Amino acid sequence: MIEINAERFILSLNKLREFGKSGVGKGVVRPAYSLSDIAARDWIAEQMQLAGLKVNFDPLGNLFGLASMDSILLGSHTDSQPEGGWLDGSLGVMAALEIARSVKEQGGPPVSIVNFQDEEGRFGVTTGSAVWSGNASIAEADQFKDVNGISLKEARGLMGERCADFVSPDQFKGFIEMHIEQGPQLDIKGQQIGIVSSIVGIRDMKITFQGEQNHAGTTPMQVRKDAFQSLSLFNNMLNQRLRNIVTPQTVWTIGQVIIHPNAPSIVPGQVTFSMQWRDAELDRLLRIDDIVRSAALDVAKEMEVSVSFGTMLGLDPVEMDKNLMGALEYAANKTVGSQWSKMHSGALHDATNVARLMPTAMLFVPSISGISHSFDENTDDPDLISGIRVLATAVDYLYANVN
Amino acid sequence: MIEINAERFILSLNKLREFGKSGVGKGVVRPAYSLSDIAARDWIAEQMQLAGLKVNFDPLGNLFGLASMDSILLGSHTDSQPEGGWLDGSLGVMAALEIARSVKEQGGPPVSIVNFQDEEGRFGVTTGSAVWSGNASIAEADQFKDVNGISLKEARGLMGERCADFVSPDQFKGFIEMHIEQGPQLDIKGQQIGIVSSIVGIRDMKITFQGEQNHAGTTPMQVRKDAFQSLSLFNNMLNQRLRNIVTPQTVWTIGQVIIHPNAPSIVPGQVTFSMQWRDAELDRLLRIDDIVRSAALDVAKEMEVSVSFGTMLGLDPVEMDKNLMGALEYAANKTVGSQWSKMHSGALHDATNVARLMPTAMLFVPSISGISHSFDENTDDPDLISGIRVLATAVDYLYANVN
């Protein structure tokens, strides 16, 4: 029976928060490959070594702490959104670290740790685990650019000499990712644990309307080819056309808009924006794809601008492994009684990629008011501690039932 | 009779283009207070001195080359849009310089030169001449911020020791600004010269919608307070409501959009955008103001976001001085025969501000295909040379008829 050290676990989470702390509440600014992200990874690598694990950074910067024999893999990611919270993926990595430490001190089943890189999609969508799992090739991923035009190839270059080869997935019996829910369901129900049954599918692409940049005083309205007006029309048209297709669970977002040249006195000549949608059913993801593209083409025609579509990034919806879920259910019953639910994940996770390689499951703790990807993200300490106890108990249970 | 040196004039324009040349055609990137802008001003100050003028930078960075006695003031501005052309305001400054040089060599009426700062509105609207003319106070202008959040106060600090006091406008008999048309009218008519009868009025403000930043996967559509969706709705509503108010000459533009945090996986929590409109009639400018504000308030209510309005910048429509226009008409007839028109200016100019202080007029040369505020801006050399000849002839005529 692994007995985790709750105090040390919470201290580690707070220590990790120091790398890129935002100065606002418990907020964190630690995007993938930033100085604070790399410094955090170096600190975690040190802790892994102290926990008796063999450290390996792969070419993407995914950080593994490997047990000496076949093991269960625990972890998540420590990169953050441009404005993120202290928990998010960091919770899963620090929980894995605490379990590995406890195993070293007390003996117990072999536990390996992973800290994936760029889960938050500075460059793509769950980039580090996508490449590791073969969902994307490294050559393809190297071309991805961030909002400032920096390529993944350039960015991962900053990790320098740390990086060695990819780690073979064959040594792992399965993967369990602990994470905050990032939505309001557990908080509303007053429950402590969510056991994920399936993860949403996603599509994400950049769309560009190219119009004609011109003087905002001397260019009459009727001859303008205004890229912003094209975007606004596209947005309307899309909202209209999706109405009969979507379910209450479907979401779609224009979260990033880059207008060129972005000056008050110039008719915008170009806009590039992100178009992202998520749904639990593959078929619906594909139907929305058709609608997005045809709306953009119709706008281009109507506004006399040109349209181009960037690389489509996507992950299909995925089911969690029944055996691992069973272990989590056993552990949840034992740890929090009935204070847990099975649930679908509307947020995307590294687990989606890893599920291609091995049995995979996920464990959620509540997000207060459902707030996430924000400086205001938080979870009560008792819920964090219940979470790691469920995880440790599930690991114990799995080994007890295999060996 | 001032005989300008056409070759030297064209050479000077090309020399000036070296400061901040874009690498694309004859494009220029020389925003106000950038290193290339300040370097260009230093070079022009040197040339003013060589032409026998007394150099004075005022606190805003407006650069004057002063004749020793009461004089006519010629000039415009050499700062550019984020992506500008080699002519724009630079044409008027280089034309003034060439005339001053010719006067020094040949004798002639006293001619002073001005090179206003930030006409292109990195911070406000025609900022340098607005402050000089009393349209805005320096304390007020110092608070203006550019798209990156840098204040005018910080930016003008970069001009350092160069800056002395403001120049008294009393020493000038009047102001003539030569400029490219920035629209297609002269090019379409095949004419060489436009004499401006009036300049459009403008209103320009920033509007902010504050919604709620959240996770783009776990936040259902119906509970989102999406700032981008608010902007898109505002844009629709505005276009609808303006339909019965505007004339074919009215223009309105959303040219700058800053979304926060601007990431594909986050529901935008905030958007700040520029709202600019122009019309030849003050009354219509004011009616549009009402519509803009009420539409923004209606959107805020409907989308459950908050709205705030930035400082309203504005210049009222203005008539040009009849006496100076007469001199330009005389000079145009003499130089290009019938190849000229009287015209309204849909673009804003420093002349609007200066008209508060003294008799003011403007002279246009054609913009090829009407393209402006773009790397592709251009005018044929013969048209540039006709323009400066008309300007020189008008200066001669004014002095002949005064003295």
mmCIF file of C-alpha atoms in Angstrom, chain A residues 160-288:
data_model
loop_
_atom_site.group_PDB
_atom_site.id
_atom_site.type_symbol
_atom_site.label_atom_id
_atom_site.label_comp_id
_atom_site.label_asym_id
_atom_site.label_seq_id
_atom_site.Cartn_x
_atom_site.Cartn_y
_atom_site.Cartn_z
ATOM 1 C CA GLY A 160 19.605 22.003 -26.666
ATOM 2 C CA GLU A 161 21.845 19.274 -25.299
ATOM 3 C CA ARG A 162 19.215 17.960 -22.882
ATOM 4 C CA CYS A 163 17.451 16.045 -25.613
ATOM 5 C CA ALA A 164 18.200 12.405 -26.380
ATOM 6 C CA ASP A 165 16.169 9.799 -28.299
ATOM 7 C CA PHE A 166 12.498 8.934 -28.080
ATOM 8 C CA VAL A 167 11.534 6.558 -25.277
ATOM 9 C CA SER A 168 10.073 3.220 -26.363
ATOM 10 C CA PRO A 169 6.445 2.890 -25.220
ATOM 11 C CA ASP A 170 6.791 -0.905 -24.967
ATOM 12 C CA GLN A 171 8.123 -0.713 -21.412
ATOM 13 C CA PHE A 172 4.844 0.690 -20.038
ATOM 14 C CA LYS A 173 1.876 -1.438 -18.930
ATOM 15 C CA GLY A 174 -0.499 1.481 -19.202
ATOM 16 C CA PHE A 175 -0.933 5.226 -18.629
ATOM 17 C CA ILE A 176 -3.016 7.061 -16.054
ATOM 18 C CA GLU A 177 -3.280 10.851 -16.289
ATOM 19 C CA MET A 178 -4.548 12.843 -13.320
ATOM 20 C CA HIS A 179 -5.831 16.342 -14.182
ATOM 21 C CA ILE A 180 -8.208 19.031 -13.032
ATOM 22 C CA GLU A 181 -11.650 18.770 -14.640
ATOM 23 C CA GLN A 182 -11.492 22.248 -16.257
ATOM 24 C CA GLY A 183 -15.275 22.376 -16.244
ATOM 25 C CA PRO A 184 -17.943 22.875 -13.579
ATOM 26 C CA GLN A 185 -19.564 19.428 -13.293
ATOM 27 C CA LEU A 186 -17.800 17.985 -10.213
ATOM 28 C CA ASP A 187 -17.970 21.364 -8.473
ATOM 29 C CA ILE A 188 -21.718 21.608 -9.113
ATOM 30 C CA LYS A 189 -22.323 18.044 -7.904
ATOM 31 C CA GLY A 190 -20.025 18.555 -4.901
ATOM 32 C CA GLN A 191 -17.999 15.448 -5.831
ATOM 33 C CA GLN A 192 -14.287 14.880 -5.333
ATOM 34 C CA ILE A 193 -13.322 12.551 -8.185
ATOM 35 C CA GLY A 194 -14.210 12.150 -11.854
ATOM 36 C CA ILE A 195 -13.288 8.981 -13.717
ATOM 37 C CA VAL A 196 -13.151 9.686 -17.428
ATOM 38 C CA SER A 197 -14.963 7.291 -19.737
ATOM 39 C CA SER A 198 -14.174 9.081 -23.034
ATOM 40 C CA ILE A 199 -12.364 12.167 -24.319
ATOM 41 C CA VAL A 200 -13.806 14.592 -26.828
ATOM 42 C CA GLY A 201 -12.515 14.769 -30.411
ATOM 43 C CA ILE A 202 -11.155 18.026 -31.779
ATOM 44 C CA ARG A 203 -10.445 19.785 -35.032
ATOM 45 C CA ASP A 204 -8.327 22.925 -35.131
ATOM 46 C CA MET A 205 -7.116 24.918 -38.122
ATOM 47 C CA LYS A 206 -6.088 28.384 -39.172
ATOM 48 C CA ILE A 207 -8.114 30.168 -41.849
ATOM 49 C CA THR A 208 -6.847 33.226 -43.733
ATOM 50 C CA PHE A 209 -8.868 35.764 -45.672
ATOM 51 C CA GLN A 210 -6.715 37.858 -47.980
ATOM 52 C CA GLY A 211 -8.389 41.086 -49.077
ATOM 53 C CA GLU A 212 -6.883 44.399 -50.045
ATOM 54 C CA GLN A 213 -5.057 46.663 -47.597
ATOM 55 C CA ASN A 214 -5.938 50.292 -48.257
ATOM 56 C CA HIS A 215 -6.502 53.754 -46.810
ATOM 57 C CA ALA A 216 -9.436 53.922 -44.404
ATOM 58 C CA GLY A 217 -10.267 57.481 -45.461
ATOM 59 C CA THR A 218 -10.084 57.423 -49.238
ATOM 60 C CA THR A 219 -11.353 53.939 -50.008
ATOM 61 C CA PRO A 220 -15.142 53.984 -50.445
ATOM 62 C CA MET A 221 -17.075 51.238 -48.635
ATOM 63 C CA GLN A 222 -18.346 49.683 -51.858
ATOM 64 C CA VAL A 223 -14.872 48.984 -53.282
ATOM 65 C CA ARG A 224 -13.268 47.691 -50.097
ATOM 66 C CA LYS A 225 -12.039 44.139 -49.703
ATOM 67 C CA ASP A 226 -11.916 44.246 -45.944
ATOM 68 C CA ALA A 227 -10.471 41.144 -44.288
ATOM 69 C CA PHE A 228 -12.066 41.884 -40.899
ATOM 70 C CA GLN A 229 -15.510 42.290 -42.448
ATOM 71 C CA SER A 230 -14.954 38.919 -44.138
ATOM 72 C CA LEU A 231 -14.195 37.315 -40.783
ATOM 73 C CA SER A 232 -17.276 38.853 -39.193
ATOM 74 C CA LEU A 233 -19.494 37.616 -42.036
ATOM 75 C CA PHE A 234 -17.927 34.154 -41.797
ATOM 76 C CA ASN A 235 -18.631 34.041 -38.080
ATOM 77 C CA ASN A 236 -22.314 34.886 -38.620
ATOM 78 C CA MET A 237 -22.733 32.453 -41.419
ATOM 79 C CA LEU A 238 -21.084 29.659 -39.447
ATOM 80 C CA ASN A 239 -23.215 30.269 -36.341
ATOM 81 C CA GLN A 240 -26.313 30.125 -38.545
ATOM 82 C CA ARG A 241 -25.354 26.997 -40.423
ATOM 83 C CA LEU A 242 -24.253 25.038 -37.352
ATOM 84 C CA ARG A 243 -27.575 25.491 -35.606
ATOM 85 C CA ASN A 244 -29.168 22.315 -36.940
ATOM 86 C CA ILE A 245 -26.066 20.166 -36.659
ATOM 87 C CA VAL A 246 -24.753 20.615 -33.159
ATOM 88 C CA THR A 247 -25.703 19.108 -29.798
ATOM 89 C CA PRO A 248 -25.595 21.023 -26.482
ATOM 90 C CA GLN A 249 -22.154 19.398 -25.974
ATOM 91 C CA THR A 250 -20.671 20.612 -29.257
ATOM 92 C CA VAL A 251 -18.427 23.659 -28.915
ATOM 93 C CA TRP A 252 -16.754 25.873 -31.506
ATOM 94 C CA THR A 253 -14.407 28.786 -30.933
ATOM 95 C CA ILE A 254 -12.633 31.573 -32.765
ATOM 96 C CA GLY A 255 -10.055 32.238 -30.059
ATOM 97 C CA GLN A 256 -7.167 33.725 -31.983
ATOM 98 C CA VAL A 257 -7.437 36.571 -34.500
ATOM 99 C CA ILE A 258 -4.453 38.195 -36.191
ATOM 100 C CA ILE A 259 -5.313 41.169 -38.346
ATOM 101 C CA HIS A 260 -2.869 42.763 -40.723
ATOM 102 C CA PRO A 261 -1.630 45.488 -40.578
ATOM 103 C CA ASN A 262 -3.843 46.113 -37.501
ATOM 104 C CA ALA A 263 -3.951 49.910 -37.609
ATOM 105 C CA PRO A 264 -7.045 52.092 -37.065
ATOM 106 C CA SER A 265 -6.604 54.040 -40.331
ATOM 107 C CA ILE A 266 -6.065 51.082 -42.618
ATOM 108 C CA VAL A 267 -8.664 48.790 -44.153
ATOM 109 C CA PRO A 268 -7.393 45.367 -42.985
ATOM 110 C CA GLY A 269 -5.818 43.487 -45.872
ATOM 111 C CA GLN A 270 -5.521 40.137 -44.166
ATOM 112 C CA VAL A 271 -6.861 38.192 -41.240
ATOM 113 C CA THR A 272 -5.705 34.813 -39.974
ATOM 114 C CA PHE A 273 -7.805 33.225 -37.282
ATOM 115 C CA SER A 274 -8.123 29.947 -35.424
ATOM 116 C CA MET A 275 -11.214 27.836 -35.979
ATOM 117 C CA GLN A 276 -11.615 25.061 -33.437
ATOM 118 C CA TRP A 277 -14.470 22.686 -32.769
ATOM 119 C CA ARG A 278 -14.995 19.692 -30.491
ATOM 120 C CA ASP A 279 -17.518 16.912 -30.349
ATOM 121 C CA ALA A 280 -17.807 13.451 -28.846
ATOM 122 C CA GLU A 281 -18.735 11.927 -32.245
ATOM 123 C CA LEU A 282 -16.333 11.600 -35.136
ATOM 124 C CA ASP A 283 -19.121 11.871 -37.687
ATOM 125 C CA ARG A 284 -20.197 15.268 -36.355
ATOM 126 C CA LEU A 285 -16.608 16.538 -36.326
ATOM 127 C CA LEU A 286 -16.409 15.736 -40.036
ATOM 128 C CA ARG A 287 -19.772 17.329 -40.899
ATOM 129 C CA ILE A 288 -18.719 20.531 -39.145
#
